[in-house]
PDB file of C-alpha atoms in Angstrom:
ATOM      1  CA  UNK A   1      35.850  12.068  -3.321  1.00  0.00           C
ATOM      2  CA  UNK A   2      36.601   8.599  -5.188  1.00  0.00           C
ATOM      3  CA  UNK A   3      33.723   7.615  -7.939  1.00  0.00           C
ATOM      4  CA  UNK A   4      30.660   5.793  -6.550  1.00  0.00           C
ATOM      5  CA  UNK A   5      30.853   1.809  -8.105  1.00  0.00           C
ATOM      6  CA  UNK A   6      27.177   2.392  -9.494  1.00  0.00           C
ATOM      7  CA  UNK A   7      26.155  -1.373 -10.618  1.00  0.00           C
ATOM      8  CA  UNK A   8      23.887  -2.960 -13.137  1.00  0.00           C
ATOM      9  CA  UNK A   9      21.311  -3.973 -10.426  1.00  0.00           C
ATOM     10  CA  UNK A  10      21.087  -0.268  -9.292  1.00  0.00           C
ATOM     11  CA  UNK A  11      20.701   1.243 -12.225  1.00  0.00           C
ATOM     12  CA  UNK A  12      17.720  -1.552 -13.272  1.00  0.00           C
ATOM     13  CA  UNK A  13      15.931  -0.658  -9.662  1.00  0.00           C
ATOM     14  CA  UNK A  14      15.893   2.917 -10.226  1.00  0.00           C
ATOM     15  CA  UNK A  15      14.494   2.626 -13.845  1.00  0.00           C
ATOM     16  CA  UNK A  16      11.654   0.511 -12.268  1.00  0.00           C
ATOM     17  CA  UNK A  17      10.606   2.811  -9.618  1.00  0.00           C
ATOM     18  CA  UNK A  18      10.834   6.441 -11.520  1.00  0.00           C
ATOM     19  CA  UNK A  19      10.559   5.028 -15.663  1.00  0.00           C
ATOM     20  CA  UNK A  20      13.753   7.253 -16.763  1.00  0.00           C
ATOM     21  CA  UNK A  21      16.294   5.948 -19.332  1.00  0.00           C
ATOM     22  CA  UNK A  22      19.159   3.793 -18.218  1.00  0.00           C
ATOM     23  CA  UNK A  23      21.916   6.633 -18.954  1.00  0.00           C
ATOM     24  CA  UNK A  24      19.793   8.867 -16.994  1.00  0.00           C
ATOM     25  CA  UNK A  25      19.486   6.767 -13.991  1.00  0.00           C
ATOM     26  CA  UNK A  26      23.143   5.907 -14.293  1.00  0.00           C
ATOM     27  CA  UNK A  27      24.110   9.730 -14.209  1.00  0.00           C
ATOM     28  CA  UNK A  28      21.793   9.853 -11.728  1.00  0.00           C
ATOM     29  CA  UNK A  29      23.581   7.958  -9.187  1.00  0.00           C
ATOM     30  CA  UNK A  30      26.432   8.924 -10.146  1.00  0.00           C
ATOM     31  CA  UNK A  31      25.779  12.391  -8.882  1.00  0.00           C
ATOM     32  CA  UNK A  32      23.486  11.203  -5.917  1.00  0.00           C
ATOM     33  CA  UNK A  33      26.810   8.907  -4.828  1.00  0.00           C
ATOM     34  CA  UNK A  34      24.744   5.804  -4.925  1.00  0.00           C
ATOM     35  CA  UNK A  35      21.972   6.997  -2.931  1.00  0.00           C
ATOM     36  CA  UNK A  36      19.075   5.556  -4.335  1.00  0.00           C
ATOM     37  CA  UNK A  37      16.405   7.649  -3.089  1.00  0.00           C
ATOM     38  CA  UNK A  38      18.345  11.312  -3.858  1.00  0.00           C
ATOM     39  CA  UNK A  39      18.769   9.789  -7.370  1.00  0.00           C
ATOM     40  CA  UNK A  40      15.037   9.558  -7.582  1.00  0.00           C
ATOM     41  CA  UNK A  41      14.636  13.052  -6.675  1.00  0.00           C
ATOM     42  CA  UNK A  42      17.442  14.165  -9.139  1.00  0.00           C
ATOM     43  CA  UNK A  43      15.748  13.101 -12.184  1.00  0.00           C
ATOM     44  CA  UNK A  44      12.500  14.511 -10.950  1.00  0.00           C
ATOM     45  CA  UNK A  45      13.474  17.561 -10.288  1.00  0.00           C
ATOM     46  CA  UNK A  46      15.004  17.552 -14.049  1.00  0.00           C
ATOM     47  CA  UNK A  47      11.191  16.286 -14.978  1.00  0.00           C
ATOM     48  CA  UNK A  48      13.016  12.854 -15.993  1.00  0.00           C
ATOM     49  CA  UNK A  49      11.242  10.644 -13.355  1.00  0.00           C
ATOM     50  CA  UNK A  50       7.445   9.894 -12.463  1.00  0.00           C
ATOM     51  CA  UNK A  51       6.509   9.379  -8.562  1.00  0.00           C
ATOM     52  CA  UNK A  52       8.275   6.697  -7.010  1.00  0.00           C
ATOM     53  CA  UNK A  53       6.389   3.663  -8.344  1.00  0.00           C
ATOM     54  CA  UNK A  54       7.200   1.967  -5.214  1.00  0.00           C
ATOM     55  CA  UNK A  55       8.301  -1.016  -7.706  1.00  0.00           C
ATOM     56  CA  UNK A  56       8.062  -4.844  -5.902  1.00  0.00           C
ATOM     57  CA  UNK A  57      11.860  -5.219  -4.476  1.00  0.00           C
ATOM     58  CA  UNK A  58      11.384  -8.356  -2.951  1.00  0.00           C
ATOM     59  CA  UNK A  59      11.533 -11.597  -4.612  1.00  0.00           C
ATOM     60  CA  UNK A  60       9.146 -12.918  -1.648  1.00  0.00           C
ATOM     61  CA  UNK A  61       6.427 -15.475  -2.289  1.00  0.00           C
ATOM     62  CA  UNK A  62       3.033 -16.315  -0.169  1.00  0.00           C
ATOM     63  CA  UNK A  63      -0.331 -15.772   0.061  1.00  0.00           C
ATOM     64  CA  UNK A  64      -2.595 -12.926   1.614  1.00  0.00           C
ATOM     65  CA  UNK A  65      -5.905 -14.246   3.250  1.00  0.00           C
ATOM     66  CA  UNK A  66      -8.720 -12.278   4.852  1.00  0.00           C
ATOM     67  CA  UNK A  67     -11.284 -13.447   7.381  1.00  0.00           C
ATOM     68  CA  UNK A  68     -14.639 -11.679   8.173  1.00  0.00           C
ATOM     69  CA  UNK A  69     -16.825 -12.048  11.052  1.00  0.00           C
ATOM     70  CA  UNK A  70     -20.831 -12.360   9.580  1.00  0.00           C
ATOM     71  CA  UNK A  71     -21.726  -9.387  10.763  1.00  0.00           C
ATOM     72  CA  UNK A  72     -19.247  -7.490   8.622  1.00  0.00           C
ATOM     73  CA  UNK A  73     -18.123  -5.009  11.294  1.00  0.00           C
ATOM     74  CA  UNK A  74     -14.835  -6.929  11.817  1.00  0.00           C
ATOM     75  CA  UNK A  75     -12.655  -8.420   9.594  1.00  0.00           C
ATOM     76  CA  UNK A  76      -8.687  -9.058   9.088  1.00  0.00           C
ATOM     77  CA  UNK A  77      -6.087  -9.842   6.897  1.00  0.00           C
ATOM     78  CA  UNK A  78      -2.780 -11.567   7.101  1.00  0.00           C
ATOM     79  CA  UNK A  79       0.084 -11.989   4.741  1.00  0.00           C
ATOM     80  CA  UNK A  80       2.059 -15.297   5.036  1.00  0.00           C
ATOM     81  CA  UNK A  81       5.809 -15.640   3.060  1.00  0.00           C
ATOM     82  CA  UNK A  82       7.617 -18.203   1.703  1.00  0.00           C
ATOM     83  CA  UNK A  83      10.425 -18.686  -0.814  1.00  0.00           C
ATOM     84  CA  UNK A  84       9.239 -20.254  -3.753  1.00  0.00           C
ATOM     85  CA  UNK A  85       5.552 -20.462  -5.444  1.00  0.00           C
ATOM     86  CA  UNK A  86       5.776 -24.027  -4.913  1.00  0.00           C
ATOM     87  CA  UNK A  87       5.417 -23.979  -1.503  1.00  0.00           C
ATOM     88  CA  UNK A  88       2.705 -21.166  -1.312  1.00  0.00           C
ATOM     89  CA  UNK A  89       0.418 -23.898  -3.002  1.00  0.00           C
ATOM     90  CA  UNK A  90       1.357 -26.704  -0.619  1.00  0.00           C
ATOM     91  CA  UNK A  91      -1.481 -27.809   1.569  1.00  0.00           C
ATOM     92  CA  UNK A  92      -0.130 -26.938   4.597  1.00  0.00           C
ATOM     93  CA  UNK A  93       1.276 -23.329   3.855  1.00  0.00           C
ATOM     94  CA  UNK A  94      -2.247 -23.092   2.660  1.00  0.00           C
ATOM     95  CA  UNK A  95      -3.743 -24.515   5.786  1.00  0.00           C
ATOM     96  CA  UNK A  96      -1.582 -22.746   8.315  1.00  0.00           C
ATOM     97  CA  UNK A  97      -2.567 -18.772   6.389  1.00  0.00           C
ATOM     98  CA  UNK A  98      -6.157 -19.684   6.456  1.00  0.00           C
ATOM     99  CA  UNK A  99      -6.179 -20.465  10.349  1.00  0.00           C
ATOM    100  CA  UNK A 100      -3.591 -17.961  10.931  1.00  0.00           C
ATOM    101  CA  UNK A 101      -6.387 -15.669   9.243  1.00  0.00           C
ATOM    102  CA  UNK A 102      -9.211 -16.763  11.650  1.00  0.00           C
ATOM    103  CA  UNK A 103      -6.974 -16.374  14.326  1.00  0.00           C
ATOM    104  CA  UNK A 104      -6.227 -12.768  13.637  1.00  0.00           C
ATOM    105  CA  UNK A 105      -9.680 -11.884  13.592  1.00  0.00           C
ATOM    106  CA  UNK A 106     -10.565 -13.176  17.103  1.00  0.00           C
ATOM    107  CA  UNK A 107      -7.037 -12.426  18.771  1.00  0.00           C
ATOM    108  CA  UNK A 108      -5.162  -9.382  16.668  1.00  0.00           C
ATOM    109  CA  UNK A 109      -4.604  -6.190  18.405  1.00  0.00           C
ATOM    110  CA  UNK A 110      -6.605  -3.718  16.021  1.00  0.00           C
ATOM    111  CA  UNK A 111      -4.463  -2.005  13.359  1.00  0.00           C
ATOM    112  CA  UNK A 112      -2.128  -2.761  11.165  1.00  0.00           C
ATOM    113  CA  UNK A 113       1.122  -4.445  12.652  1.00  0.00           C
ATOM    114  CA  UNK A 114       4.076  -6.730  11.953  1.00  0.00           C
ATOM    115  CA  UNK A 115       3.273 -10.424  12.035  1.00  0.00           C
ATOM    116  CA  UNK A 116       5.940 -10.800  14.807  1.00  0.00           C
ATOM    117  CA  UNK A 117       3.517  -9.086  16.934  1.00  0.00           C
ATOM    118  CA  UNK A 118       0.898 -12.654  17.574  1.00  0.00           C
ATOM    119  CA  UNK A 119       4.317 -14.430  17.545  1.00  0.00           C
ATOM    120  CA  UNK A 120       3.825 -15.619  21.378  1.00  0.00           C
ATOM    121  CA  UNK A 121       0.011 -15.767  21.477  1.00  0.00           C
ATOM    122  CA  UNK A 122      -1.065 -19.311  21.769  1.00  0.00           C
ATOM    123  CA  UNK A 123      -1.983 -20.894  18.898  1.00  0.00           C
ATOM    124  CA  UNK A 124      -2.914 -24.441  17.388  1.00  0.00           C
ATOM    125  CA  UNK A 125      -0.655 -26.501  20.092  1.00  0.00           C
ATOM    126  CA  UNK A 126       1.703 -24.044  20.785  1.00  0.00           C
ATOM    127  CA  UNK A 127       2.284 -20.372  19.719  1.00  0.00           C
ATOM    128  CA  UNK A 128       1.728 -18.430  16.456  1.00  0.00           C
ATOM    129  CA  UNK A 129       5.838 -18.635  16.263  1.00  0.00           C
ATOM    130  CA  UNK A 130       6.175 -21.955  16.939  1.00  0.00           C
ATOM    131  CA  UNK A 131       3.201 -22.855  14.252  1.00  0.00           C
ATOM    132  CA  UNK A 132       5.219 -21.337  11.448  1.00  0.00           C
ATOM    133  CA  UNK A 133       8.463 -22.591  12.030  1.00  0.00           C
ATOM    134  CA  UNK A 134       6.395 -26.126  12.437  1.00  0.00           C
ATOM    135  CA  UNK A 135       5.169 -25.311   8.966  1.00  0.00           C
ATOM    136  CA  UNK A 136       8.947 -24.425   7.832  1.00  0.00           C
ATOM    137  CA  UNK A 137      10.335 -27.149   8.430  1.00  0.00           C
ATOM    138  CA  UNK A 138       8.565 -29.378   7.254  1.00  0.00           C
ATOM    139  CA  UNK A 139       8.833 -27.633   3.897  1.00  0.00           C
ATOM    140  CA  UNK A 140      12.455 -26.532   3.860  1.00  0.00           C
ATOM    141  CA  UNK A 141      11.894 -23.168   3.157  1.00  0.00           C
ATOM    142  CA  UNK A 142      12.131 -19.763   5.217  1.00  0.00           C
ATOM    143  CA  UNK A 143       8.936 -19.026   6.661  1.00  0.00           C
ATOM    144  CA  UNK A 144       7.027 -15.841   7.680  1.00  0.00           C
ATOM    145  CA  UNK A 145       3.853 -14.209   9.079  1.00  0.00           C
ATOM    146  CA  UNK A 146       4.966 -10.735   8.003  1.00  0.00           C
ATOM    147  CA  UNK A 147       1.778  -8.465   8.248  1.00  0.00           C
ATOM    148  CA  UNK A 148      -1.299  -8.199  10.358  1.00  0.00           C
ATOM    149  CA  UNK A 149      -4.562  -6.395   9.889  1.00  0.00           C
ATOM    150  CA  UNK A 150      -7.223  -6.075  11.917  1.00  0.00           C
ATOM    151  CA  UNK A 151     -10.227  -3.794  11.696  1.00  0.00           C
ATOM    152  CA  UNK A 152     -13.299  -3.217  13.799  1.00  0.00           C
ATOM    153  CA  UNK A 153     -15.747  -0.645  13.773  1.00  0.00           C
ATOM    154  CA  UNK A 154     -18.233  -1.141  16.149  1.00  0.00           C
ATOM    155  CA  UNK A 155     -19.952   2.029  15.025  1.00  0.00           C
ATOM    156  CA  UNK A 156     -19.868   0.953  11.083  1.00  0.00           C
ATOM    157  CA  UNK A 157     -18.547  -1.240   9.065  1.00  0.00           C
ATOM    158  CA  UNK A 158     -15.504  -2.897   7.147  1.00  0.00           C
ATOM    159  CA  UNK A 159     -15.693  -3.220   3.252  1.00  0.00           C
ATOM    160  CA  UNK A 160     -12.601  -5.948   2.421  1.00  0.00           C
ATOM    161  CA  UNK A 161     -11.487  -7.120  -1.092  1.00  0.00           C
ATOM    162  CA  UNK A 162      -9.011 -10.400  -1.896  1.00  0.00           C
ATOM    163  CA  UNK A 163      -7.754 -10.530  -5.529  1.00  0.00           C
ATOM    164  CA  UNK A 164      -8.270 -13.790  -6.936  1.00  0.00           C
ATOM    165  CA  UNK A 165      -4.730 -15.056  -6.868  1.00  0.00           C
ATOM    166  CA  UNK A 166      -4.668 -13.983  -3.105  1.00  0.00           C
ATOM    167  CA  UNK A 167      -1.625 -12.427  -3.895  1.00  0.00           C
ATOM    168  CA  UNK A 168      -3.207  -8.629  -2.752  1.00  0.00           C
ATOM    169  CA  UNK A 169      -6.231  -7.340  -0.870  1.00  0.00           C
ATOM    170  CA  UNK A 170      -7.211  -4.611   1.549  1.00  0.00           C
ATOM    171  CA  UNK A 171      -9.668  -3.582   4.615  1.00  0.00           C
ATOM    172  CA  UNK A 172     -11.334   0.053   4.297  1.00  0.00           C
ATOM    173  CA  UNK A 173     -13.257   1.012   7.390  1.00  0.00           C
ATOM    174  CA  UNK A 174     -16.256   3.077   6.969  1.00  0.00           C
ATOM    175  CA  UNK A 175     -17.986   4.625  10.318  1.00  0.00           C
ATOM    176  CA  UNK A 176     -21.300   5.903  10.286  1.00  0.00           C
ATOM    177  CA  UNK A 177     -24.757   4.381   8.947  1.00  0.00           C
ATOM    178  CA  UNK A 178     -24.963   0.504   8.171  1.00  0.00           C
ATOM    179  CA  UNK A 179     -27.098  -0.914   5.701  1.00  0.00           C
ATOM    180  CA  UNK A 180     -26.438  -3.110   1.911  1.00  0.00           C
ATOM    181  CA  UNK A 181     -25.360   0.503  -0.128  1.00  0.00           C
ATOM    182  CA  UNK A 182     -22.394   0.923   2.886  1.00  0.00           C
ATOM    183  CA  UNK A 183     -21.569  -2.814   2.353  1.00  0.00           C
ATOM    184  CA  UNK A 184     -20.918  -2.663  -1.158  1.00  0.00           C
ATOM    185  CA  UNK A 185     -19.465   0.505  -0.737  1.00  0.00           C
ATOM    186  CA  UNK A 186     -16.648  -0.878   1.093  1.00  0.00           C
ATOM    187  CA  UNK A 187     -15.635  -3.754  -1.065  1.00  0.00           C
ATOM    188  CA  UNK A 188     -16.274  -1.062  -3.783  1.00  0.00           C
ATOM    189  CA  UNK A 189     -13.499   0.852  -2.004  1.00  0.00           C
ATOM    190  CA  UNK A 190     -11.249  -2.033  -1.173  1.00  0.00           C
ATOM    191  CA  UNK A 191     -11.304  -3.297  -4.360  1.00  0.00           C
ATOM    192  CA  UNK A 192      -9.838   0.525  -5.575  1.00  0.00           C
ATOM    193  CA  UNK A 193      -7.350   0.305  -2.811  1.00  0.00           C
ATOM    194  CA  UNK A 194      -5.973  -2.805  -3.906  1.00  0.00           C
ATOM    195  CA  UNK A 195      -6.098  -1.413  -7.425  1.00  0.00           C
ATOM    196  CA  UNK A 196      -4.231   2.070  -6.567  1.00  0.00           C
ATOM    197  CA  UNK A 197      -2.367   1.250  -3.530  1.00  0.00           C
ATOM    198  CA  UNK A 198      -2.693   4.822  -2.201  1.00  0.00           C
ATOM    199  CA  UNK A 199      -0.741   6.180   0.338  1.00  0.00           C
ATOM    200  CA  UNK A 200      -3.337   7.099   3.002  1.00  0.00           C
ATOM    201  CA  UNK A 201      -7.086   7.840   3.224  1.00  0.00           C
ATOM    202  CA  UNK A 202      -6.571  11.798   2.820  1.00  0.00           C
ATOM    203  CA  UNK A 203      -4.060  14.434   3.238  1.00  0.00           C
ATOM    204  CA  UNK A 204      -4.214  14.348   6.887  1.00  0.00           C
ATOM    205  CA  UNK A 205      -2.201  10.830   6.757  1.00  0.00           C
ATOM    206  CA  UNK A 206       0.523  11.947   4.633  1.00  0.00           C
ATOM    207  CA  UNK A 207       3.927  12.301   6.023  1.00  0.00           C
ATOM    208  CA  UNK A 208       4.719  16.203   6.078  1.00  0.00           C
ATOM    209  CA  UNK A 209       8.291  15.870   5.232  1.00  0.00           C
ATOM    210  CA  UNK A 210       6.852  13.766   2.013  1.00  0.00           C
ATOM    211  CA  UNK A 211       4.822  16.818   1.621  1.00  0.00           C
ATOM    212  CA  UNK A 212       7.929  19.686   2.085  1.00  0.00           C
ATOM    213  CA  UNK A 213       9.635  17.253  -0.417  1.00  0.00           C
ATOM    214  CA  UNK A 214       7.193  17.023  -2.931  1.00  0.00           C
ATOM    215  CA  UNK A 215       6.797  21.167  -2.738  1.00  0.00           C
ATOM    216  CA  UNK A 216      10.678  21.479  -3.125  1.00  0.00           C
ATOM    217  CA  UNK A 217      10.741  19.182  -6.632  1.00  0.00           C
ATOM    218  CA  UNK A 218       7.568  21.060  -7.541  1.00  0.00           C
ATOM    219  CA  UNK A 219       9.480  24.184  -6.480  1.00  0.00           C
ATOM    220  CA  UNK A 220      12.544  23.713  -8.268  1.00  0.00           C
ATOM    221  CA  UNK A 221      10.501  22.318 -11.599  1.00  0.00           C
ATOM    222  CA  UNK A 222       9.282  25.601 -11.823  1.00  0.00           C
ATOM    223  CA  UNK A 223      11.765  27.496 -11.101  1.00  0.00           C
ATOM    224  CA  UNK A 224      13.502  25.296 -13.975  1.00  0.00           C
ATOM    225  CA  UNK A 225      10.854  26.117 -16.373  1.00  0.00           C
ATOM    226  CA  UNK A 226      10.975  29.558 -16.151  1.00  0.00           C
ATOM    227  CA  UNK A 227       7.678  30.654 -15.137  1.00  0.00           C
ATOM    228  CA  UNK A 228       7.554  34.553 -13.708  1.00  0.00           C
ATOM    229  CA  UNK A 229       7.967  34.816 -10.200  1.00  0.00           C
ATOM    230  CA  UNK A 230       4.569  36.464  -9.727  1.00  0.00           C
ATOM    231  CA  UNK A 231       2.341  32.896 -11.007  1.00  0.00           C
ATOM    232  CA  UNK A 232       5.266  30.428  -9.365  1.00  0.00           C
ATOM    233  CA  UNK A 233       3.911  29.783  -5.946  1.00  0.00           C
ATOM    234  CA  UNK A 234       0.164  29.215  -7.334  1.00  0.00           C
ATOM    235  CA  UNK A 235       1.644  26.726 -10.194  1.00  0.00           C
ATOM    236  CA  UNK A 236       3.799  24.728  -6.946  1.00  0.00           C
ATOM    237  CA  UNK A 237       0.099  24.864  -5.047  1.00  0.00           C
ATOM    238  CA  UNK A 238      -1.820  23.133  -8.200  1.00  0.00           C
ATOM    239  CA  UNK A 239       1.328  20.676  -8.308  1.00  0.00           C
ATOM    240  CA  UNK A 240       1.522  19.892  -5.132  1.00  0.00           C
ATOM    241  CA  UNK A 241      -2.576  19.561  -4.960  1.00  0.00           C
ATOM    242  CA  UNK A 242      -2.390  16.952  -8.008  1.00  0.00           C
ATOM    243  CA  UNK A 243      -0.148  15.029  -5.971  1.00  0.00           C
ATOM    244  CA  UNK A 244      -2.307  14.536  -3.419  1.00  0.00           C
ATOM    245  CA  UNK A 245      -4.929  13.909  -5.256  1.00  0.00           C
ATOM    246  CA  UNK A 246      -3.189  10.783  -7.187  1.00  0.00           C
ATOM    247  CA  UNK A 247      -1.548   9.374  -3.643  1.00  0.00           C
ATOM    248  CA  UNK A 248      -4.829   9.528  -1.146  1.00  0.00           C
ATOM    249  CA  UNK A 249      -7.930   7.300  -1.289  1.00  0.00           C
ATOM    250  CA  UNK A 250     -10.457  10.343  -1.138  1.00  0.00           C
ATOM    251  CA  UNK A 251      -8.490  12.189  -3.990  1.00  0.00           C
ATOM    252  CA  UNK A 252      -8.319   9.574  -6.068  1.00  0.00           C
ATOM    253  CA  UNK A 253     -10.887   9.208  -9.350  1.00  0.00           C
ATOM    254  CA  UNK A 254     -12.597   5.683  -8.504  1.00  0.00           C
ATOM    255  CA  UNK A 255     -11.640   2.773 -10.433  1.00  0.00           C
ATOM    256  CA  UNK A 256     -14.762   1.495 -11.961  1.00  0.00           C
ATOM    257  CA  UNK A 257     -15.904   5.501 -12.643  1.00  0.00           C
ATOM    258  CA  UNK A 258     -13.121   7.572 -13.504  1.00  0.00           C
ATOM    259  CA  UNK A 259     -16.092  10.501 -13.732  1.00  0.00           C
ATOM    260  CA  UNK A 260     -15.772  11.006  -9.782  1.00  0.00           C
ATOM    261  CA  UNK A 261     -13.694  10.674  -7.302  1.00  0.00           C
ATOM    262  CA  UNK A 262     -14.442   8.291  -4.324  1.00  0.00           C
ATOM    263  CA  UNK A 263     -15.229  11.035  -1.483  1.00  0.00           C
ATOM    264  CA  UNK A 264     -17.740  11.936  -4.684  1.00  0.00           C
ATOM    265  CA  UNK A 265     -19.178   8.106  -4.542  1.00  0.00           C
ATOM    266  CA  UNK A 266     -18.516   8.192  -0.604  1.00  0.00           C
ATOM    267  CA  UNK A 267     -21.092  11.428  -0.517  1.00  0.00           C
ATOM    268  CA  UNK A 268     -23.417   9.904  -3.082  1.00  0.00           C
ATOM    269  CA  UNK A 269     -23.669   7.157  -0.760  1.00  0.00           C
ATOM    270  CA  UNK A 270     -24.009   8.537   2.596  1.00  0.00           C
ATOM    271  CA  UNK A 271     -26.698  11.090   0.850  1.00  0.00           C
ATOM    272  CA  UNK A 272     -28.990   7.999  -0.413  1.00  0.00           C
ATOM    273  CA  UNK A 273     -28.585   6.160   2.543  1.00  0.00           C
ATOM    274  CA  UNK A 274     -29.651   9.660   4.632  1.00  0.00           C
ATOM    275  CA  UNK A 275     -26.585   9.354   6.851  1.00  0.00           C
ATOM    276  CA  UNK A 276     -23.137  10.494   7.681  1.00  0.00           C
ATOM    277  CA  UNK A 277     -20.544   7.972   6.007  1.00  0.00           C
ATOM    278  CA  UNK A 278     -16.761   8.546   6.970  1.00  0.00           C
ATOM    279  CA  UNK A 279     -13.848   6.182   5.719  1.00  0.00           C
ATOM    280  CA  UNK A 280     -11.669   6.238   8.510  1.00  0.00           C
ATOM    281  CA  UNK A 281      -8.555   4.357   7.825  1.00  0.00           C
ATOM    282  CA  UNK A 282      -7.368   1.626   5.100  1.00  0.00           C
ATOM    283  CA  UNK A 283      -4.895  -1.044   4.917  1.00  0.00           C
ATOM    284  CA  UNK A 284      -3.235  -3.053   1.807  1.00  0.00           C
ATOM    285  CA  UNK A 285      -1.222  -6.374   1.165  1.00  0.00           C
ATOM    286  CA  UNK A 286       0.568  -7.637  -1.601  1.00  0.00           C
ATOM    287  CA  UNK A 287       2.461 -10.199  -1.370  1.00  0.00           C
ATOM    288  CA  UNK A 288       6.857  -9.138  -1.930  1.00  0.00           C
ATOM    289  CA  UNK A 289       5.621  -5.660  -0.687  1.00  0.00           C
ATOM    290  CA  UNK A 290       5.836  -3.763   2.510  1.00  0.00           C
TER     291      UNK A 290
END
């Protein structure tokens, strides 16, 4: 088999998502033939790589909105792409997110979905399509409604968080008891989620072949390390446990109290409020990601 042509640009992505040295992501490739994401598990299974950082890979610019109905039960979130930063402040890129924004919340299927999905739904004077390309070209740049949120919990509530750049935010929905503590626990918790990015709200919405990955590199790492066979499998269980712990929204410690973690602060909630308090799904923008 001929050498892979490993370039510059490859080596500098795979140092941003896994923090190794440049020689070792280099080698790295070398001996995953170019294949970026068995290079990543190369150099962690030598203990050379952190997680996937899940770097920023586009050079996407734009602006993520969120609109929320009064009542707080319903809210959604839209992220709108251009090509330069320029543009993202221009009046009408501005105009066209915010409305695009409103119109998600009264017309978005709910859940999470491309921003192709509203394309045909009718919209200003003509579709959700035709609005943006309106928008494009009278700015000269590409153009794109590229995610859609919508939440409603009609038996809760739905905390939401924007950054103040609008370049990131996120929708947590929380079912259960109502009431001021359950509203400030969910911008409490969308405020982490934009903050962590984790992967789901608990094990249950991990992918299991993530999982039978992550038990193979922790698996092999101790096999590497030499630990006796008899202690192996209950070192791979802590491993794999810490894992997802760091990646899942319950696991995680909370960012403004590392001393618990948020199905702690969801508990202390749901216990002072005398009610059942569930989080039941999440969903987080950034603008270049996704």
């Amino acid at each position: 088999m001929s050498e892979p042509i490993i370039t510059a640009k490859m080596v500098a992505e795979l140092r941003a998502r896994t923090g190794a040295g440049m020689g070792d992501c280099k080698a790295a490739l070398v001996e995953a033939h170019g294949d970026m994401d068995k290079a990543i598990e190369i150099l962690r299974k030598k203990g050379m790589a952190k997680a996937d950082k899940r770097a920023d890979r586009s050079a996407s610019q734009g602006l993520v909105v969120i609109e929320s109905s009064t009542s707080g039960h319903d809210a959604a979130m839209i992220e709108l792409n251009c090509e330069t930063d320029f543009v993202a402040k221009n009046e009408d890129f501005i105009a066209l997110a915010r409305d695009l924004a409103r119109h998600a919340l009264a017309h978005a299927p709910v859940g999470v979905h491309p921003g192709g999905a509203l394309d045909a739904q009718p919209f200003r004077s003509g579709t959700v399509g035709e609005a943006v390309k309106e928008i494009s070209g009278k700015t000269g740049e590409a153009m794109a409604l590229k995610r859609v949120a919508h939440f409603r919990a009609d038996q809760g509530s739905v905390g939401h968080y924007l950054h103040h750049n609008a370049q990131s935010g996120a929708l947590v929905e929380l079912a259960g008891i109502r009431g001021e503590a359950v509203t400030a626990l969910g911008r409490d918790l969308a405020l982490h989620v934009t903050s962590t990015d984790p992967l789901g709200v608990s094990e249950a919405d991990l992918p299991a072949e993530l999982l039978a990955s992550e038990r193979r590199i922790a698996e092999e790492q101790v096999a590497a390390e030499g630990k006796p066979e008899k202690i192996r499998e209950k070192i791979v269980e802590g491993k794999l446990k810490k894992f997802v712990n760091e990646r899942t929204l319950l696991g995680q410690l909370f960012v403004k109290d590392d001393s618990k973690t948020v199905a702690d602060l969801v508990a202390g909630v749901a216990k002072q409020a005398g009610g059942a308090l569930t989080v039941v799904r999440l969903a987080r923008f950034k603008v270049g990601e996704g």
